Amino acid sequence: MKLSDRVGKIKPSPTLAVSAKAKEMASQGIDVISFGAGEPDFDTPNNIRDKAVEAIREGFTRYTPPGGIVELKEAIRNKFLNDNGLNYDLSQIIINCGAKHTLYNIAQVLFNSGDEVIIPAPYWVSYPDIVTLADAKPVIVETSDKQGFVMSPDDFKKAITPKTKAVIINSPSNPTGALYSEENLISIARIAHEQEIIVISDEIYEKLIYDGKKFAGIISLMPEIKDQAVIVNGVSKTYAMTGWRIGYAAGPPEIIGAMTKIQSQSTSNPNSIAQKAAIEALSGPQDSVNTMVKEFVKRRDYMVNELNKIDGVSCLKPEGAFYLFPNFSGIYGKSYQEKTISNSLELSEFLLDNARVAAVPGVAFGADDFIRLSFALSMQNIQEGIKRIKEALDTL
Ligand code: PMP
Ligand code: GLU
């Protein structure tokens, strides 16, 4: 069967693939510890779940307007006002079926063939493919652990060409947990403003920030770019609601209107029940977020400490999100059973086969010296998993 050229240009999400493989192994009775998770291991808080049950009981089970219900848009408007000091009209807000879908729709309404989209690496795995699916070209700007995994304004400038249409900023970042400094964001915003480049700011890890650091969004820092910027956010990570599929965006009415049109001809509305639950997530008590953050800090600190004790491994302390992105290149060149580990894919295979530990190879994020280890798993599993990694590496 001849499929479209479009689908031939992309790969399945490697992050979802690793998690699926680990779950499959576990279901076959193999005792695997998965550091692959891209979702909190906590349950959705009860107050949020109760609202979903209530919505079902009340029969809130029909189509809603394609861009989402007014009540949830109001909750999102209040969130942007209170948390980010940004004032959006309801016509500037859309609700989608998860933030991945938000990004997909943004790409579909903004990009044409030949447009270039600047993406700092390490990047979240779906950015290049979402850009490619819209026929545009991802332009990757490398960053290193030495520079804290953030794109410098100079490197951003160098990547710009007359075809540059947009830049994607993700702070805190998946996979590195890096948080862009305010100065850096302001400089990037200034360049984008001068060169009329659209800024797509993926702020999905906004609330998962550690050590008393504060979130600063690029648009709040430089409101001059508000008319050429879209914020992407969602409830998946902050409220442990990955399965509910609610993401949202705020931006210029033309962009939001066009996204609503696309949505009306593709998915229709995001799930009606999940929309009701999302209102409670955004407007109800927020203490579950603090509980999660406190637990994540303990796990992060333990893992960073233990990983840095291993010869050939070095790991920065992430400032946000729930991933570590350790550099394992010191292990490359070592051998086992007549095989040599020379890249992140081979390392991940080695860890899965020999340590029964699942991790996402860095190459999926555009950085082959690294692997991604999530800390969204219990402390007990983390301790056992790190022990297994050490023991397996000792055999090399
Ligand atoms: N952006 C980033 C950086 C992410 O890590 C994720 C996680 N999948 C998403 C967007 C999409 O999240 P979701 O579709 O679950 O809302
Ligand atoms: N964002 C998460 C991750 O990076 C979830 C998986 C996905 O949507 O790709 O693992």
GROMACS .gro file of C-alpha atoms and ligand atoms in nm:
model
  422
    1MET     CA    1   0.000   0.000   0.000
    2LYS     CA    2   0.138   0.340  -0.091
    3LEU     CA    3   0.095   0.576   0.202
    4SER     CA    4   0.135   0.953   0.193
    5ASP     CA    5   0.479   1.110   0.160
    6ARG     CA    6   0.389   1.309   0.471
    7VAL     CA    7   0.368   1.011   0.705
    8GLY     CA    8   0.691   0.872   0.562
    9LYS     CA    9   0.877   1.180   0.687
   10ILE     CA   10   0.806   1.125   1.055
   11LYS     CA   11   0.876   0.860   1.319
   12PRO     CA   12   0.656   0.734   1.605
   13SER     CA   13   0.706   0.926   1.932
   14PRO     CA   14   1.014   0.760   2.091
   15THR     CA   15   0.913   0.871   2.440
   16LEU     CA   16   0.577   0.702   2.413
   17ALA     CA   17   0.747   0.398   2.256
   18VAL     CA   18   0.989   0.349   2.549
   19SER     CA   19   0.709   0.376   2.805
   20ALA     CA   20   0.496   0.133   2.605
   21LYS     CA   21   0.783  -0.117   2.577
   22ALA     CA   22   0.851  -0.101   2.952
   23LYS     CA   23   0.481  -0.155   3.026
   24GLU     CA   24   0.468  -0.447   2.786
   25MET     CA   25   0.773  -0.609   2.949
   26ALA     CA   26   0.616  -0.561   3.293
   27SER     CA   27   0.294  -0.724   3.172
   28GLN     CA   28   0.499  -1.027   3.061
   29GLY     CA   29   0.623  -1.058   3.417
   30ILE     CA   30   0.967  -0.906   3.346
   31ASP     CA   31   1.078  -0.695   3.638
   32VAL     CA   32   1.173  -0.376   3.454
   33ILE     CA   33   1.217  -0.034   3.612
   34SER     CA   34   1.110   0.241   3.378
   35PHE     CA   35   1.274   0.581   3.388
   36GLY     CA   36   1.094   0.646   3.060
   37ALA     CA   37   0.780   0.801   3.204
   38GLY     CA   38   0.680   1.135   3.060
   39GLU     CA   39   0.399   1.170   3.308
   40PRO     CA   40   0.363   1.220   3.682
   41ASP     CA   41   0.324   0.895   3.875
   42PHE     CA   42   0.065   1.065   4.100
   43ASP     CA   43  -0.309   1.019   4.061
   44THR     CA   44  -0.525   1.304   3.937
   45PRO     CA   45  -0.639   1.481   4.258
   46ASN     CA   46  -0.981   1.374   4.389
   47ASN     CA   47  -1.143   1.717   4.366
   48ILE     CA   48  -1.072   1.713   3.990
   49ARG     CA   49  -1.197   1.359   3.942
   50ASP     CA   50  -1.515   1.441   4.137
   51LYS     CA   51  -1.595   1.719   3.891
   52ALA     CA   52  -1.566   1.475   3.602
   53VAL     CA   53  -1.803   1.232   3.774
   54GLU     CA   54  -2.042   1.518   3.837
   55ALA     CA   55  -2.024   1.619   3.469
   56ILE     CA   56  -2.115   1.265   3.364
   57ARG     CA   57  -2.401   1.248   3.613
   58GLU     CA   58  -2.535   1.581   3.494
   59GLY     CA   59  -2.524   1.457   3.136
   60PHE     CA   60  -2.252   1.694   3.019
   61THR     CA   61  -2.172   1.438   2.755
   62ARG     CA   62  -2.244   1.608   2.424
   63TYR     CA   63  -2.043   1.809   2.174
   64THR     CA   64  -1.919   2.143   2.301
   65PRO     CA   65  -1.809   2.433   2.081
   66PRO     CA   66  -1.502   2.310   1.887
   67GLY     CA   67  -1.261   2.546   2.062
   68GLY     CA   68  -1.385   2.456   2.411
   69ILE     CA   69  -1.644   2.581   2.661
   70VAL     CA   70  -1.661   2.943   2.776
   71GLU     CA   71  -1.636   2.846   3.143
   72LEU     CA   72  -1.300   2.675   3.088
   73LYS     CA   73  -1.177   2.959   2.867
   74GLU     CA   74  -1.261   3.194   3.155
   75ALA     CA   75  -1.064   2.978   3.398
   76ILE     CA   76  -0.771   2.988   3.153
   77ARG     CA   77  -0.805   3.364   3.112
   78ASN     CA   78  -0.788   3.401   3.493
   79LYS     CA   79  -0.487   3.171   3.508
   80PHE     CA   80  -0.298   3.387   3.258
   81LEU     CA   81  -0.397   3.704   3.445
   82ASN     CA   82  -0.308   3.578   3.791
   83ASP     CA   83   0.002   3.370   3.714
   84ASN     CA   84   0.151   3.551   3.416
   85GLY     CA   85   0.011   3.905   3.431
   86LEU     CA   86  -0.125   3.861   3.079
   87ASN     CA   87  -0.468   3.976   2.972
   88TYR     CA   88  -0.631   3.770   2.696
   89ASP     CA   89  -0.978   3.803   2.554
   90LEU     CA   90  -1.177   3.480   2.524
   91SER     CA   91  -1.133   3.501   2.145
   92GLN     CA   92  -0.759   3.461   2.209
   93ILE     CA   93  -0.792   3.130   2.393
   94ILE     CA   94  -0.847   2.779   2.258
   95ILE     CA   95  -0.869   2.439   2.427
   96ASN     CA   96  -0.728   2.136   2.245
   97CYS     CA   97  -0.695   1.761   2.296
   98GLY     CA   98  -0.368   1.788   2.491
   99ALA     CA   99  -0.080   2.033   2.444
  100LYS     CA  100   0.069   1.810   2.175
  101HIS     CA  101  -0.247   1.874   1.976
  102THR     CA  102  -0.222   2.245   2.058
  103LEU     CA  103   0.125   2.247   1.901
  104TYR     CA  104   0.006   2.044   1.606
  105ASN     CA  105  -0.274   2.291   1.533
  106ILE     CA  106  -0.042   2.590   1.571
  107ALA     CA  107   0.194   2.437   1.316
  108GLN     CA  108  -0.093   2.359   1.079
  109VAL     CA  109  -0.222   2.716   1.080
  110LEU     CA  110   0.113   2.897   1.071
  111PHE     CA  111   0.355   2.711   0.848
  112ASN     CA  112   0.393   2.675   0.475
  113SER     CA  113   0.631   2.464   0.276
  114GLY     CA  114   0.980   2.614   0.297
  115ASP     CA  115   0.923   2.797   0.626
  116GLU     CA  116   1.194   2.743   0.884
  117VAL     CA  117   1.125   2.690   1.252
  118ILE     CA  118   1.407   2.729   1.501
  119ILE     CA  119   1.417   2.461   1.771
  120PRO     CA  120   1.688   2.457   2.038
  121ALA     CA  121   1.828   2.107   2.107
  122PRO     CA  122   1.793   1.905   2.322
  123TYR     CA  123   1.429   1.938   2.224
  124TRP     CA  124   1.111   1.757   2.312
  125VAL     CA  125   1.082   1.474   2.062
  126SER     CA  126   0.761   1.589   1.895
  127TYR     CA  127   0.864   1.941   1.791
  128PRO     CA  128   1.058   1.849   1.474
  129ASP     CA  129   0.793   1.601   1.362
  130ILE     CA  130   0.505   1.842   1.424
  131VAL     CA  131   0.690   2.104   1.220
  132THR     CA  132   0.765   1.849   0.946
  133LEU     CA  133   0.401   1.740   0.931
  134ALA     CA  134   0.316   2.101   0.848
  135ASP     CA  135   0.567   2.084   0.557
  136ALA     CA  136   0.802   2.328   0.728
  137LYS     CA  137   1.168   2.272   0.811
  138PRO     CA  138   1.298   2.229   1.166
  139VAL     CA  139   1.622   2.425   1.213
  140ILE     CA  140   1.801   2.280   1.513
  141VAL     CA  141   2.024   2.499   1.731
  142GLU     CA  142   2.256   2.281   1.939
  143THR     CA  143   2.316   2.364   2.305
  144SER     CA  144   2.541   2.177   2.547
  145ASP     CA  145   2.539   2.084   2.914
  146LYS     CA  146   2.832   2.327   2.955
  147GLN     CA  147   2.600   2.614   2.863
  148GLY     CA  148   2.322   2.477   3.084
  149PHE     CA  149   2.124   2.356   2.781
  150VAL     CA  150   1.985   2.697   2.694
  151MET     CA  151   2.007   2.864   2.354
  152SER     CA  152   2.209   3.183   2.365
  153PRO     CA  153   2.064   3.491   2.193
  154ASP     CA  154   2.372   3.487   1.964
  155ASP     CA  155   2.310   3.132   1.852
  156PHE     CA  156   1.946   3.218   1.792
  157LYS     CA  157   2.047   3.513   1.578
  158LYS     CA  158   2.290   3.302   1.375
  159ALA     CA  159   2.016   3.049   1.292
  160ILE     CA  160   1.781   3.312   1.148
  161THR     CA  161   1.739   3.331   0.770
  162PRO     CA  162   1.482   3.515   0.555
  163LYS     CA  163   1.275   3.195   0.573
  164THR     CA  164   1.256   3.184   0.953
  165LYS     CA  165   0.894   3.188   1.056
  166ALA     CA  166   0.898   3.089   1.422
  167VAL     CA  167   1.101   2.975   1.720
  168ILE     CA  168   0.991   2.723   1.985
  169ILE     CA  169   1.097   2.797   2.342
  170ASN     CA  170   1.037   2.536   2.613
  171SER     CA  171   1.128   2.649   2.963
  172PRO     CA  172   1.146   2.453   3.188
  173SER     CA  173   1.259   2.209   2.923
  174ASN     CA  174   1.179   1.852   2.842
  175PRO     CA  175   1.427   1.669   2.841
  176THR     CA  176   1.684   1.879   3.029
  177GLY     CA  177   1.482   2.057   3.299
  178ALA     CA  178   1.671   2.376   3.209
  179LEU     CA  179   1.511   2.707   3.291
  180TYR     CA  180   1.591   3.006   3.071
  181SER     CA  181   1.704   3.315   3.262
  182GLU     CA  182   1.499   3.633   3.236
  183GLU     CA  183   1.785   3.816   3.058
  184ASN     CA  184   1.816   3.541   2.804
  185LEU     CA  185   1.443   3.535   2.732
  186ILE     CA  186   1.430   3.913   2.698
  187SER     CA  187   1.720   3.906   2.450
  188ILE     CA  188   1.557   3.629   2.248
  189ALA     CA  189   1.225   3.817   2.253
  190ARG     CA  190   1.395   4.135   2.137
  191ILE     CA  191   1.553   3.959   1.839
  192ALA     CA  192   1.223   3.787   1.752
  193HIS     CA  193   1.048   4.124   1.771
  194GLU     CA  194   1.299   4.297   1.544
  195GLN     CA  195   1.293   4.015   1.290
  196GLU     CA  196   0.917   3.950   1.312
  197ILE     CA  197   0.960   3.589   1.413
  198ILE     CA  198   0.668   3.417   1.584
  199VAL     CA  199   0.747   3.291   1.933
  200ILE     CA  200   0.584   2.966   2.041
  201SER     CA  201   0.634   2.933   2.414
  202ASP     CA  202   0.565   2.586   2.551
  203GLU     CA  203   0.508   2.645   2.922
  204ILE     CA  204   0.367   2.306   3.016
  205TYR     CA  205   0.620   2.259   3.301
  206GLU     CA  206   0.559   2.609   3.439
  207LYS     CA  207   0.452   2.487   3.784
  208LEU     CA  208   0.717   2.218   3.820
  209ILE     CA  209   1.010   2.437   3.923
  210TYR     CA  210   1.246   2.371   4.212
  211ASP     CA  211   1.470   2.542   4.469
  212GLY     CA  212   1.253   2.852   4.503
  213LYS     CA  213   1.323   2.955   4.141
  214LYS     CA  214   1.042   3.147   3.977
  215PHE     CA  215   0.885   3.093   3.640
  216ALA     CA  216   0.923   3.374   3.391
  217GLY     CA  217   0.741   3.350   3.061
  218ILE     CA  218   0.890   3.517   2.755
  219ILE     CA  219   0.570   3.711   2.676
  220SER     CA  220   0.522   3.839   3.033
  221LEU     CA  221   0.884   3.956   3.023
  222MET     CA  222   0.843   4.139   2.694
  223PRO     CA  223   0.475   4.214   2.623
  224GLU     CA  224   0.573   4.386   2.294
  225ILE     CA  225   0.581   4.039   2.138
  226LYS     CA  226   0.228   3.946   2.248
  227ASP     CA  227   0.088   3.998   1.897
  228GLN     CA  228   0.344   3.759   1.747
  229ALA     CA  229   0.348   3.494   2.018
  230VAL     CA  230   0.147   3.192   2.126
  231ILE     CA  231   0.163   3.035   2.470
  232VAL     CA  232   0.110   2.661   2.493
  233ASN     CA  233   0.011   2.506   2.823
  234GLY     CA  234  -0.202   2.224   2.958
  235VAL     CA  235  -0.315   2.032   3.262
  236SER     CA  236  -0.130   1.705   3.189
  237LYS     CA  237   0.182   1.762   3.395
  238THR     CA  238   0.076   2.007   3.666
  239TYR     CA  239  -0.233   1.813   3.771
  240ALA     CA  240  -0.128   1.461   3.677
  241MET     CA  241  -0.391   1.456   3.402
  242THR     CA  242  -0.203   1.310   3.106
  243GLY     CA  243  -0.485   1.077   3.007
  244TRP     CA  244  -0.754   1.345   3.011
  245ARG     CA  245  -0.611   1.519   2.703
  246ILE     CA  246  -0.657   1.889   2.771
  247GLY     CA  247  -0.409   2.145   2.642
  248TYR     CA  248  -0.465   2.509   2.562
  249ALA     CA  249  -0.318   2.810   2.388
  250ALA     CA  250  -0.343   3.186   2.404
  251GLY     CA  251  -0.238   3.415   2.123
  252PRO     CA  252  -0.349   3.655   1.853
  253PRO     CA  253  -0.717   3.610   1.753
  254GLU     CA  254  -0.624   3.525   1.389
  255ILE     CA  255  -0.411   3.233   1.503
  256ILE     CA  256  -0.663   3.111   1.760
  257GLY     CA  257  -0.951   3.152   1.512
  258ALA     CA  258  -0.763   2.952   1.250
  259MET     CA  259  -0.682   2.679   1.503
  260THR     CA  260  -1.052   2.661   1.594
  261LYS     CA  261  -1.137   2.618   1.226
  262ILE     CA  262  -0.884   2.333   1.189
  263GLN     CA  263  -1.017   2.173   1.504
  264SER     CA  264  -1.378   2.198   1.382
  265GLN     CA  265  -1.274   1.995   1.077
  266SER     CA  266  -1.052   1.743   1.254
  267THR     CA  267  -1.108   1.644   1.617
  268SER     CA  268  -1.406   1.868   1.704
  269ASN     CA  269  -1.413   1.968   2.070
  270PRO     CA  270  -1.180   1.833   2.336
  271ASN     CA  271  -1.356   1.584   2.564
  272SER     CA  272  -1.650   1.756   2.736
  273ILE     CA  273  -1.603   1.578   3.070
  274ALA     CA  274  -1.231   1.651   3.079
  275GLN     CA  275  -1.304   2.018   3.012
  276LYS     CA  276  -1.521   2.031   3.326
  277ALA     CA  277  -1.245   1.861   3.524
  278ALA     CA  278  -0.987   2.109   3.388
  279ILE     CA  279  -1.190   2.400   3.527
  280GLU     CA  280  -1.151   2.251   3.873
  281ALA     CA  281  -0.780   2.185   3.810
  282LEU     CA  282  -0.711   2.548   3.721
  283SER     CA  283  -0.952   2.715   3.964
  284GLY     CA  284  -0.966   2.476   4.260
  285PRO     CA  285  -0.716   2.414   4.543
  286GLN     CA  286  -0.354   2.394   4.426
  287ASP     CA  287  -0.200   2.207   4.721
  288SER     CA  288  -0.157   1.884   4.523
  289VAL     CA  289   0.094   2.068   4.300
  290ASN     CA  290   0.308   2.158   4.601
  291THR     CA  291   0.297   1.802   4.730
  292MET     CA  292   0.416   1.675   4.393
  293VAL     CA  293   0.692   1.936   4.367
  294LYS     CA  294   0.826   1.845   4.714
  295GLU     CA  295   0.840   1.478   4.625
  296PHE     CA  296   1.006   1.549   4.287
  297VAL     CA  297   1.281   1.752   4.459
  298LYS     CA  298   1.373   1.462   4.688
  299ARG     CA  299   1.393   1.221   4.397
  300ARG     CA  300   1.586   1.460   4.175
  301ASP     CA  301   1.845   1.528   4.445
  302TYR     CA  302   1.896   1.162   4.518
  303MET     CA  303   1.937   1.072   4.151
  304VAL     CA  304   2.169   1.359   4.059
  305ASN     CA  305   2.389   1.274   4.354
  306GLU     CA  306   2.408   0.904   4.277
  307LEU     CA  307   2.461   0.948   3.903
  308ASN     CA  308   2.746   1.191   3.955
  309LYS     CA  309   2.924   0.927   4.166
  310ILE     CA  310   2.947   0.697   3.862
  311ASP     CA  311   3.268   0.714   3.659
  312GLY     CA  312   3.202   0.840   3.309
  313VAL     CA  313   2.865   0.996   3.396
  314SER     CA  314   2.792   1.361   3.469
  315CYS     CA  315   2.454   1.511   3.541
  316LEU     CA  316   2.335   1.869   3.577
  317LYS     CA  317   2.072   1.943   3.838
  318PRO     CA  318   1.752   2.029   3.651
  319GLU     CA  319   1.569   2.339   3.769
  320GLY     CA  320   1.229   2.221   3.653
  321ALA     CA  321   1.019   1.945   3.489
  322PHE     CA  322   1.079   1.585   3.603
  323TYR     CA  323   1.364   1.462   3.389
  324LEU     CA  324   1.738   1.424   3.431
  325PHE     CA  325   1.953   1.440   3.122
  326PRO     CA  326   2.288   1.289   3.225
  327ASN     CA  327   2.587   1.280   2.994
  328PHE     CA  328   2.696   0.917   2.948
  329SER     CA  329   2.952   0.979   2.675
  330GLY     CA  330   3.228   0.874   2.917
  331ILE     CA  331   3.089   0.522   2.891
  332TYR     CA  332   3.098   0.516   2.511
  333GLY     CA  333   3.369   0.290   2.371
  334LYS     CA  334   3.325   0.032   2.650
  335SER     CA  335   3.223  -0.321   2.555
  336TYR     CA  336   3.013  -0.615   2.673
  337GLN     CA  337   2.960  -0.959   2.518
  338GLU     CA  338   3.170  -0.851   2.219
  339LYS     CA  339   2.944  -0.549   2.161
  340THR     CA  340   3.063  -0.191   2.200
  341ILE     CA  341   2.843   0.087   2.332
  342SER     CA  342   2.900   0.381   2.105
  343ASN     CA  343   2.582   0.586   2.120
  344SER     CA  344   2.271   0.656   2.326
  345LEU     CA  345   2.059   0.397   2.147
  346GLU     CA  346   2.311   0.120   2.218
  347LEU     CA  347   2.341   0.242   2.577
  348SER     CA  348   1.963   0.230   2.624
  349GLU     CA  349   1.953  -0.120   2.474
  350PHE     CA  350   2.234  -0.229   2.705
  351LEU     CA  351   2.050  -0.089   3.009
  352LEU     CA  352   1.725  -0.255   2.912
  353ASP     CA  353   1.880  -0.595   2.843
  354ASN     CA  354   2.138  -0.600   3.122
  355ALA     CA  355   1.995  -0.382   3.398
  356ARG     CA  356   1.625  -0.418   3.317
  357VAL     CA  357   1.608  -0.041   3.325
  358ALA     CA  358   1.423   0.160   3.058
  359ALA     CA  359   1.541   0.507   2.958
  360VAL     CA  360   1.493   0.722   2.649
  361PRO     CA  361   1.807   0.757   2.432
  362GLY     CA  362   1.929   1.115   2.398
  363VAL     CA  363   1.937   1.087   2.021
  364ALA     CA  364   1.556   1.114   2.028
  365PHE     CA  365   1.601   1.464   2.168
  366GLY     CA  366   1.883   1.554   1.931
  367ALA     CA  367   2.167   1.490   2.180
  368ASP     CA  368   2.340   1.154   2.146
  369ASP     CA  369   2.578   1.191   2.442
  370PHE     CA  370   2.288   1.172   2.685
  371ILE     CA  371   1.997   0.961   2.802
  372ARG     CA  372   1.678   1.086   2.963
  373LEU     CA  373   1.584   0.950   3.303
  374SER     CA  374   1.246   1.058   3.437
  375PHE     CA  375   1.201   1.092   3.811
  376ALA     CA  376   0.828   1.035   3.792
  377LEU     CA  377   0.856   0.697   3.967
  378SER     CA  378   0.865   0.596   4.332
  379MET     CA  379   1.176   0.654   4.542
  380GLN     CA  380   1.195   0.279   4.600
  381ASN     CA  381   1.204   0.212   4.227
  382ILE     CA  382   1.452   0.495   4.173
  383GLN     CA  383   1.690   0.344   4.430
  384GLU     CA  384   1.662  -0.001   4.280
  385GLY     CA  385   1.696   0.136   3.925
  386ILE     CA  386   2.010   0.335   4.002
  387LYS     CA  387   2.160   0.032   4.176
  388ARG     CA  388   2.093  -0.175   3.864
  389ILE     CA  389   2.249   0.089   3.637
  390LYS     CA  390   2.564   0.095   3.852
  391GLU     CA  391   2.592  -0.281   3.863
  392ALA     CA  392   2.544  -0.313   3.487
  393LEU     CA  393   2.802  -0.042   3.413
  394ASP     CA  394   3.050  -0.220   3.644
  395THR     CA  395   3.043  -0.521   3.411
  396LEU     CA  396   3.172  -0.316   3.115
  397PMP     N1  397   0.523   1.987   2.554
  397PMP     C1  398   0.617   1.923   2.623
  397PMP     C2  399   0.749   1.987   2.641
  397PMP     C3  400   0.591   1.797   2.678
  397PMP     O1  401   0.686   1.734   2.746
  397PMP     C4  402   0.466   1.738   2.658
  397PMP     C5  403   0.444   1.601   2.717
  397PMP     N2  404   0.388   1.509   2.640
  397PMP     C6  405   0.371   1.810   2.585
  397PMP     C7  406   0.402   1.933   2.534
  397PMP     C8  407   0.235   1.756   2.552
  397PMP     O2  408   0.158   1.724   2.664
  397PMP     P1  409   0.009   1.678   2.652
  397PMP     O3  410  -0.021   1.649   2.510
  397PMP     O4  411  -0.004   1.561   2.740
  397PMP     O5  412  -0.073   1.794   2.703
  398GLU     N1  413   0.600   1.450   2.698
  398GLU     C1  414   0.613   1.321   2.753
  398GLU     C2  415   0.752   1.268   2.725
  398GLU     O1  416   0.833   1.339   2.672
  398GLU     C3  417   0.503   1.226   2.715
  398GLU     C4  418   0.525   1.141   2.595
  398GLU     C5  419   0.494   1.211   2.468
  398GLU     O2  420   0.388   1.275   2.461
  398GLU     O3  421   0.575   1.201   2.378
  398GLU     O4  422   0.783   1.160   2.761
   0.00000   0.00000   0.00000
